[in-house]
């Protein structure tokens, strides 16, 4: 099969490219490189001996999209492209609504006009909002507390309406929990611009000496050690979940939301201790005030993915941390 991956040079996109190429599929990447490096392409080729087709472009630009769909016989799309920093979205909401929502609508219009109606969308557990109690399942009410989360929720709802309007569409909204880790080769991994917002890249940069100290955002939550609990999932497991979702949309129609998580929760301090053990490095930290918008505990109900996709996460926390450390220690400055 030939797939278009928007945002395919990003962290999750690049790991999904590797899985698809290794299965013998063809991949076309459309990416504006706003939050990723073109060097990913040579790393992907090193890993699997094949290079995906790459088009530098923007989902907001209809001409860029038409060029891709005209030049390639695309059979399905995996839509990763979008801005994804919760804090930043509060400061520049219009950029998030334009890039994420308007850009997605432009993509979906181009897909419809080129009669490509199979789609896997990169959604997020953030759509469960703050009022649901974990384990979070797909039947729960959704809400959003920041513009980033609003954009994910809006796009999910747009896709529900699109599938209702035209039964030829086959769509899966994948709700990611907390993707971490890296390909075992250490050649690709998470490479955030500037100071990381997320826990694992921040801890990894402390361990490798790029950052001095971790701020633990609160130790007074109602959790076993007082720090935030999250459902960390290995990015390679997540990528394989996308492969299964592509198989599913090839056989079924409609629009379905599916969690990609492990069903297990791990606290911030447990992550820090694991990282110290695996890396042999100290991870200096201090307890800081809670971060606005954070909740105590988030983890997935993972049954629907097991039933609907015949997929479940296999890699444990130790593998997630080991693979993160191999990537970061081999690439202290990321792809630069
Ligand atoms: C994890 C835990 C923090 C940084 C976000 C988005 C979500 C998805 C994943 C895109 C929390 C604590 C963090 C730090 C800390 N992104 N923490 N010090 O907030 O669960 O999810 O990223 O789809 O949509 O909401 O992930 O890694 O930021 O935080 O103590 O420097 O680590 O309080 O308990 P989060 P995170």
CSV table of C-alpha atoms and ligand atoms in Angstrom, one decimal:
chain,number,residue,atom,x,y,z
A,1,UNK,CA,0.0,0.0,0.0
A,2,UNK,CA,1.0,3.6,-0.5
A,3,UNK,CA,0.4,6.0,2.4
A,4,UNK,CA,0.7,9.7,2.9
A,5,UNK,CA,2.0,10.6,6.4
A,6,UNK,CA,1.5,14.3,7.2
A,7,UNK,CA,4.0,15.4,9.8
A,8,UNK,CA,6.0,12.2,9.1
A,9,UNK,CA,9.4,13.6,10.0
A,10,UNK,CA,8.2,14.2,13.6
A,11,UNK,CA,8.7,12.0,16.6
A,12,UNK,CA,5.7,9.6,16.2
A,13,UNK,CA,5.5,10.0,12.5
A,14,UNK,CA,9.1,8.9,11.9
A,15,UNK,CA,8.7,5.8,14.0
A,16,UNK,CA,5.5,5.0,12.1
A,17,UNK,CA,7.4,5.5,8.8
A,18,UNK,CA,10.0,2.9,9.9
A,19,UNK,CA,7.3,0.3,10.7
A,20,UNK,CA,5.5,0.8,7.4
A,21,UNK,CA,8.6,0.7,5.3
A,22,UNK,CA,9.8,-2.5,7.1
A,23,UNK,CA,6.4,-4.1,6.2
A,24,UNK,CA,7.0,-3.3,2.5
A,25,UNK,CA,4.6,-0.4,2.2
A,26,UNK,CA,5.4,2.8,0.3
A,27,UNK,CA,5.4,6.1,2.3
A,28,UNK,CA,5.1,9.7,1.2
A,29,UNK,CA,5.8,12.3,3.9
A,30,UNK,CA,4.4,15.8,3.7
A,31,UNK,CA,6.0,18.0,6.4
A,32,UNK,CA,6.8,21.7,6.8
A,33,UNK,CA,9.7,20.9,9.1
A,34,UNK,CA,8.4,23.5,11.7
A,35,UNK,CA,9.1,21.1,14.6
A,36,UNK,CA,11.3,18.4,13.0
A,37,UNK,CA,14.5,17.8,11.1
A,38,UNK,CA,14.9,16.6,7.5
A,39,UNK,CA,17.9,14.6,8.8
A,40,UNK,CA,15.3,12.0,10.0
A,41,UNK,CA,15.1,10.8,6.4
A,42,UNK,CA,18.7,9.6,6.3
A,43,UNK,CA,18.3,8.0,9.7
A,44,UNK,CA,15.2,6.2,8.6
A,45,UNK,CA,17.1,4.9,5.5
A,46,UNK,CA,19.9,3.7,7.8
A,47,UNK,CA,17.4,1.8,9.9
A,48,UNK,CA,15.4,0.1,7.2
A,49,UNK,CA,17.4,0.5,4.0
A,50,UNK,CA,14.6,2.5,2.3
A,51,UNK,CA,14.0,6.2,2.1
A,52,UNK,CA,10.4,7.5,2.1
A,53,UNK,CA,9.4,10.1,-0.5
A,54,UNK,CA,9.5,13.5,1.1
A,55,UNK,CA,7.6,16.7,0.1
A,56,UNK,CA,8.3,19.9,2.1
A,57,UNK,CA,4.9,21.5,2.3
A,58,UNK,CA,2.1,22.6,4.5
A,59,UNK,CA,-1.4,21.0,5.1
A,60,UNK,CA,-2.8,24.6,5.1
A,61,UNK,CA,-1.6,25.0,1.4
A,62,UNK,CA,-4.1,23.3,-0.9
A,63,UNK,CA,-1.7,23.4,-3.8
A,64,UNK,CA,0.9,21.5,-1.8
A,65,UNK,CA,-1.7,18.8,-1.1
A,66,UNK,CA,-2.9,18.6,-4.7
A,67,UNK,CA,0.7,18.1,-5.8
A,68,UNK,CA,1.0,15.1,-3.5
A,69,UNK,CA,-2.3,13.5,-4.4
A,70,UNK,CA,-1.7,14.1,-8.2
A,71,UNK,CA,1.9,12.7,-8.1
A,72,UNK,CA,1.2,9.7,-5.9
A,73,UNK,CA,-1.6,7.0,-5.9
A,74,UNK,CA,-2.3,7.5,-2.1
A,75,UNK,CA,-4.5,4.8,-0.6
A,76,UNK,CA,-4.8,6.1,3.0
A,77,UNK,CA,-3.5,9.0,5.1
A,78,UNK,CA,-2.0,9.1,8.6
A,79,UNK,CA,-2.4,12.7,9.8
A,80,UNK,CA,0.2,13.6,12.4
A,81,UNK,CA,0.9,17.3,11.3
A,82,UNK,CA,0.0,19.9,13.9
A,83,UNK,CA,1.2,22.1,16.7
A,84,UNK,CA,1.2,20.2,20.0
A,85,UNK,CA,2.5,22.2,23.0
A,86,UNK,CA,-0.3,22.7,25.6
A,87,UNK,CA,1.3,25.8,27.2
A,88,UNK,CA,2.2,27.5,23.9
A,89,UNK,CA,-1.4,27.0,22.7
A,90,UNK,CA,-2.6,29.2,25.5
A,91,UNK,CA,-0.3,32.0,24.2
A,92,UNK,CA,-1.0,31.7,20.5
A,93,UNK,CA,-4.4,30.1,20.1
A,94,UNK,CA,-5.1,31.4,16.6
A,95,UNK,CA,-1.9,29.7,15.3
A,96,UNK,CA,-3.2,26.5,16.8
A,97,UNK,CA,-6.7,26.8,15.4
A,98,UNK,CA,-5.3,27.8,12.0
A,99,UNK,CA,-2.6,25.2,11.7
A,100,UNK,CA,-4.4,22.3,13.4
A,101,UNK,CA,-8.1,22.8,12.5
A,102,UNK,CA,-8.1,24.8,9.3
A,103,UNK,CA,-5.1,22.8,8.1
A,104,UNK,CA,-6.9,19.5,8.8
A,105,UNK,CA,-10.1,20.7,7.0
A,106,UNK,CA,-7.9,21.6,4.0
A,107,UNK,CA,-6.4,18.2,4.1
A,108,UNK,CA,-9.8,16.4,4.4
A,109,UNK,CA,-11.1,18.5,1.5
A,110,UNK,CA,-8.2,17.5,-0.7
A,111,UNK,CA,-8.6,13.9,0.3
A,112,UNK,CA,-12.3,14.0,-0.6
A,113,UNK,CA,-11.6,15.7,-4.0
A,114,UNK,CA,-9.0,13.0,-4.8
A,115,UNK,CA,-11.3,10.2,-3.6
A,116,UNK,CA,-8.9,9.2,-0.8
A,117,UNK,CA,-11.3,8.4,2.1
A,118,UNK,CA,-9.3,6.3,4.5
A,119,UNK,CA,-7.7,8.2,7.4
A,120,UNK,CA,-5.9,7.6,10.7
A,121,UNK,CA,-5.9,10.7,12.9
A,122,UNK,CA,-3.3,11.5,15.6
A,123,UNK,CA,-5.6,12.5,18.5
A,124,UNK,CA,-4.7,12.6,22.2
A,125,UNK,CA,-5.9,11.5,25.6
A,126,UNK,CA,-6.2,15.3,26.3
A,127,UNK,CA,-9.7,15.1,24.9
A,128,UNK,CA,-10.8,13.3,28.1
A,129,UNK,CA,-10.5,16.6,29.9
A,130,UNK,CA,-10.2,16.9,33.7
A,131,UNK,CA,-13.5,15.4,34.8
A,132,UNK,CA,-13.1,11.7,33.9
A,133,UNK,CA,-11.7,9.2,36.3
A,134,UNK,CA,-9.0,6.8,35.0
A,135,UNK,CA,-8.9,4.2,33.5
A,136,UNK,CA,-10.2,6.4,30.7
A,137,UNK,CA,-12.4,4.6,28.1
A,138,UNK,CA,-13.6,5.8,24.7
A,139,UNK,CA,-17.3,6.0,25.8
A,140,UNK,CA,-16.5,8.7,28.3
A,141,UNK,CA,-17.5,12.4,27.7
A,142,UNK,CA,-14.9,14.5,26.1
A,143,UNK,CA,-13.9,18.1,26.8
A,144,UNK,CA,-10.9,20.4,26.6
A,145,UNK,CA,-9.2,22.9,28.9
A,146,UNK,CA,-6.7,24.5,26.5
A,147,UNK,CA,-6.6,25.5,22.8
A,148,UNK,CA,-4.4,22.5,21.9
A,149,UNK,CA,-6.9,20.1,23.4
A,150,UNK,CA,-9.8,22.0,21.8
A,151,UNK,CA,-8.2,21.5,18.3
A,152,UNK,CA,-7.9,17.8,18.8
A,153,UNK,CA,-11.5,17.6,20.0
A,154,UNK,CA,-12.7,19.8,17.1
A,155,UNK,CA,-10.9,17.6,14.5
A,156,UNK,CA,-12.3,14.4,16.0
A,157,UNK,CA,-15.8,15.9,15.8
A,158,UNK,CA,-15.3,17.1,12.3
A,159,UNK,CA,-14.3,13.6,11.3
A,160,UNK,CA,-17.4,12.1,13.0
A,161,UNK,CA,-19.6,14.5,10.9
A,162,UNK,CA,-17.6,13.7,7.8
A,163,UNK,CA,-18.1,9.9,8.2
A,164,UNK,CA,-21.9,10.5,8.9
A,165,UNK,CA,-22.1,12.6,5.6
A,166,UNK,CA,-20.4,10.0,3.4
A,167,UNK,CA,-20.3,6.3,4.2
A,168,UNK,CA,-17.3,5.8,2.0
A,169,UNK,CA,-15.1,7.3,4.7
A,170,UNK,CA,-13.2,5.0,7.0
A,171,UNK,CA,-11.6,6.9,9.9
A,172,UNK,CA,-9.9,6.0,13.2
A,173,UNK,CA,-9.1,8.7,15.8
A,174,UNK,CA,-6.2,7.3,17.8
A,175,UNK,CA,-6.1,8.8,21.3
A,176,UNK,CA,-2.4,8.7,22.4
A,177,UNK,CA,-1.6,8.6,26.1
A,178,UNK,CA,2.1,9.5,26.9
A,179,UNK,CA,4.4,8.4,24.1
A,180,UNK,CA,8.1,8.0,25.2
A,181,UNK,CA,11.1,6.0,24.2
A,182,UNK,CA,12.9,5.7,20.8
A,183,UNK,CA,13.7,3.1,18.2
A,184,UNK,CA,16.2,0.5,19.6
A,185,UNK,CA,18.8,1.6,17.0
A,186,UNK,CA,19.2,5.0,18.8
A,187,UNK,CA,19.0,6.7,15.4
A,188,UNK,CA,15.6,8.4,15.8
A,189,UNK,CA,13.9,9.8,18.8
A,190,UNK,CA,12.2,12.7,20.5
A,191,UNK,CA,13.8,16.0,19.5
A,192,UNK,CA,11.7,18.9,20.9
A,193,UNK,CA,12.6,22.5,19.9
A,194,UNK,CA,13.9,24.5,22.8
A,195,UNK,CA,13.2,23.6,26.5
A,196,UNK,CA,11.1,20.4,26.5
A,197,UNK,CA,7.6,20.7,27.8
A,198,UNK,CA,7.2,17.0,28.4
A,199,UNK,CA,8.8,15.0,31.3
A,200,UNK,CA,10.9,12.4,29.5
A,201,UNK,CA,12.9,14.6,27.1
A,202,UNK,CA,13.4,17.0,30.0
A,203,UNK,CA,14.8,14.2,32.2
A,204,UNK,CA,16.9,12.9,29.3
A,205,UNK,CA,18.4,16.3,28.8
A,206,UNK,CA,19.2,16.6,32.5
A,207,UNK,CA,20.9,13.1,32.4
A,208,UNK,CA,23.0,14.1,29.4
A,209,UNK,CA,24.0,17.4,30.9
A,210,UNK,CA,22.1,19.8,28.7
A,211,UNK,CA,19.8,20.9,31.5
A,212,UNK,CA,20.8,21.3,35.2
A,213,UNK,CA,17.8,20.2,37.2
A,214,UNK,CA,14.2,18.8,36.8
A,215,UNK,CA,11.3,20.7,38.3
A,216,UNK,CA,8.8,18.2,39.6
A,217,UNK,CA,5.5,19.9,39.2
A,218,UNK,CA,3.8,19.1,42.5
A,219,UNK,CA,4.2,16.3,45.1
A,220,UNK,CA,0.9,16.8,46.8
A,221,UNK,CA,-1.4,15.0,44.4
A,222,UNK,CA,-3.6,12.1,45.6
A,223,UNK,CA,-1.2,9.5,44.2
A,224,UNK,CA,1.0,6.9,45.9
A,225,UNK,CA,4.1,9.3,46.1
A,226,UNK,CA,2.2,12.6,45.5
A,227,UNK,CA,3.6,13.2,42.0
A,228,UNK,CA,1.6,13.0,38.8
A,229,UNK,CA,0.8,9.5,37.3
A,230,UNK,CA,0.6,9.0,33.6
A,231,UNK,CA,0.2,6.1,31.1
A,232,UNK,CA,3.6,6.0,29.3
A,233,UNK,CA,3.6,4.0,26.1
A,234,UNK,CA,6.7,3.1,24.0
A,235,UNK,CA,6.7,5.0,20.7
A,236,UNK,CA,7.4,1.8,18.8
A,237,UNK,CA,4.3,0.2,20.3
A,238,UNK,CA,2.4,3.3,19.4
A,239,UNK,CA,3.7,3.2,15.8
A,240,UNK,CA,2.6,-0.4,15.5
A,241,UNK,CA,-0.8,0.6,16.7
A,242,UNK,CA,-1.0,2.9,13.6
A,243,UNK,CA,-0.1,-0.1,11.4
A,244,UNK,CA,-3.0,-2.0,12.9
A,245,UNK,CA,-5.3,1.0,12.5
A,246,UNK,CA,-4.4,1.2,8.8
A,247,UNK,CA,-5.3,-2.5,8.4
A,248,UNK,CA,-8.6,-1.9,10.2
A,249,UNK,CA,-9.7,1.1,8.1
A,250,UNK,CA,-9.0,-0.9,4.9
A,251,UNK,CA,-11.7,-3.4,6.0
A,252,UNK,CA,-14.3,-1.2,7.7
A,253,UNK,CA,-16.0,2.2,7.4
A,254,UNK,CA,-17.3,4.8,9.8
A,255,UNK,CA,-15.4,6.8,12.4
A,256,UNK,CA,-14.1,5.3,15.6
A,257,UNK,CA,-12.0,6.6,18.6
A,258,UNK,CA,-9.5,4.2,20.0
A,259,UNK,CA,-7.1,4.6,22.9
A,260,UNK,CA,-3.4,3.8,22.5
A,261,UNK,CA,-2.1,3.3,26.0
A,262,UNK,CA,-0.8,0.5,28.2
A,263,UNK,CA,-3.4,0.7,31.0
A,264,UNK,CA,-0.7,1.2,33.5
A,265,UNK,CA,0.2,4.4,35.5
A,266,UNK,CA,3.7,5.5,36.5
A,267,UNK,CA,4.6,8.5,38.7
A,268,UNK,CA,7.1,11.3,38.0
A,269,UNK,CA,9.4,10.1,40.8
A,270,UNK,CA,9.2,6.5,39.5
A,271,UNK,CA,10.3,7.8,36.1
A,272,UNK,CA,13.2,9.7,37.7
A,273,UNK,CA,14.4,6.6,39.7
A,274,UNK,CA,14.2,4.4,36.6
A,275,UNK,CA,16.1,6.9,34.6
A,276,UNK,CA,18.9,7.1,37.3
A,277,UNK,CA,19.1,3.3,37.4
A,278,UNK,CA,19.2,2.9,33.6
A,279,UNK,CA,21.6,5.7,32.8
A,280,UNK,CA,23.8,5.6,35.8
A,281,UNK,CA,23.5,9.4,35.9
A,282,UNK,CA,22.1,11.6,38.7
A,283,UNK,CA,18.9,13.4,37.9
A,284,UNK,CA,18.9,16.5,40.3
A,285,UNK,CA,15.3,17.7,40.9
A,286,UNK,CA,13.4,20.0,43.1
A,287,UNK,CA,9.7,20.1,44.0
A,288,UNK,CA,8.0,23.0,42.2
A,289,UNK,CA,4.4,24.2,42.2
A,290,UNK,CA,1.8,22.3,40.3
A,291,UNK,CA,1.6,23.1,36.6
A,292,UNK,CA,-1.7,24.7,35.6
A,293,UNK,CA,-4.0,22.2,33.8
A,294,UNK,CA,-2.3,19.1,35.2
A,295,UNK,CA,-4.4,16.4,36.9
A,296,UNK,CA,-3.2,13.8,39.3
A,297,UNK,CA,-3.8,10.5,37.4
A,298,UNK,CA,-4.3,9.6,33.8
A,299,UNK,CA,-4.2,6.1,32.3
A,300,UNK,CA,-6.0,4.2,29.6
A,301,UNK,CA,-8.6,1.6,29.4
A,302,UNK,CA,-6.9,-0.4,26.7
A,303,UNK,CA,-9.5,-3.1,25.9
A,304,UNK,CA,-11.0,-1.5,22.8
A,305,UNK,CA,-7.6,-1.4,20.9
A,306,UNK,CA,-7.1,-5.1,21.8
A,307,UNK,CA,-10.5,-6.1,20.4
A,308,UNK,CA,-10.8,-3.7,17.5
A,309,UNK,CA,-7.2,-3.6,16.3
A,310,UNK,CA,-5.8,-6.9,17.7
A,311,UNK,CA,-3.1,-4.6,19.2
A,312,UNK,CA,-1.7,-4.1,22.7
A,313,UNK,CA,1.4,-2.5,24.0
A,314,UNK,CA,4.3,-5.0,24.5
A,315,UNK,CA,7.3,-3.0,25.6
A,316,UNK,CA,7.7,-2.3,29.3
A,317,UNK,CA,8.9,0.8,31.2
A,318,UNK,CA,12.5,-0.4,31.3
A,319,UNK,CA,12.6,-0.7,27.5
A,320,UNK,CA,11.1,2.8,27.2
A,321,UNK,CA,13.7,4.3,29.5
A,322,UNK,CA,16.7,2.3,28.0
A,323,UNK,CA,15.7,3.3,24.5
A,324,UNK,CA,15.2,6.9,25.4
A,325,UNK,CA,18.6,7.0,27.0
A,326,UNK,CA,20.3,5.3,24.0
A,327,UNK,CA,18.8,7.9,21.7
A,328,UNK,CA,19.7,10.9,24.0
A,329,UNK,CA,23.2,9.7,24.8
A,330,UNK,CA,24.0,9.0,21.2
A,331,UNK,CA,22.5,12.3,20.1
A,332,UNK,CA,23.1,14.8,22.9
A,333,UNK,CA,22.0,17.6,20.7
A,334,UNK,CA,19.3,15.7,18.8
A,335,UNK,CA,19.5,15.8,15.0
A,336,UNK,CA,21.7,18.9,14.9
B,1,LIG,C1,3.8,14.2,32.5
B,1,LIG,C2,3.9,14.3,34.1
B,1,LIG,C3,3.7,16.6,34.8
B,1,LIG,C4,7.4,18.1,32.9
B,1,LIG,C5,1.0,16.2,27.6
B,1,LIG,C6,-0.1,16.6,26.7
B,1,LIG,C7,-0.7,15.5,26.0
B,1,LIG,C8,0.4,14.8,25.2
B,1,LIG,C9,1.5,14.4,26.1
B,1,LIG,C10,0.4,15.7,23.0
B,1,LIG,C11,2.9,15.3,34.6
B,1,LIG,C12,5.1,16.1,35.1
B,1,LIG,C13,6.3,17.3,33.3
B,1,LIG,C14,8.3,18.6,33.9
B,1,LIG,C15,7.1,17.5,35.6
B,1,LIG,N1,0.9,15.7,24.2
B,1,LIG,N2,6.2,17.0,34.7
B,1,LIG,N3,8.1,18.2,35.2
B,1,LIG,O1,1.1,16.7,30.6
B,1,LIG,O2,0.7,14.2,30.8
B,1,LIG,O3,0.6,15.3,28.5
B,1,LIG,O4,2.0,15.6,26.8
B,1,LIG,O5,-0.4,15.0,22.5
B,1,LIG,O6,-1.7,15.9,25.1
B,1,LIG,O7,-1.1,17.1,27.6
B,1,LIG,O8,2.8,15.0,29.7
B,1,LIG,O9,5.2,14.9,29.9
B,1,LIG,O10,4.1,17.2,30.1
B,1,LIG,O11,3.8,15.5,32.0
B,1,LIG,O12,6.9,17.2,36.8
B,1,LIG,O13,9.3,19.3,33.5
B,1,LIG,O14,5.2,14.9,34.4
B,1,LIG,O15,3.2,17.4,35.9
B,1,LIG,O16,2.5,14.8,35.9
B,1,LIG,P1,1.2,15.3,30.0
B,1,LIG,P2,4.0,15.7,30.4
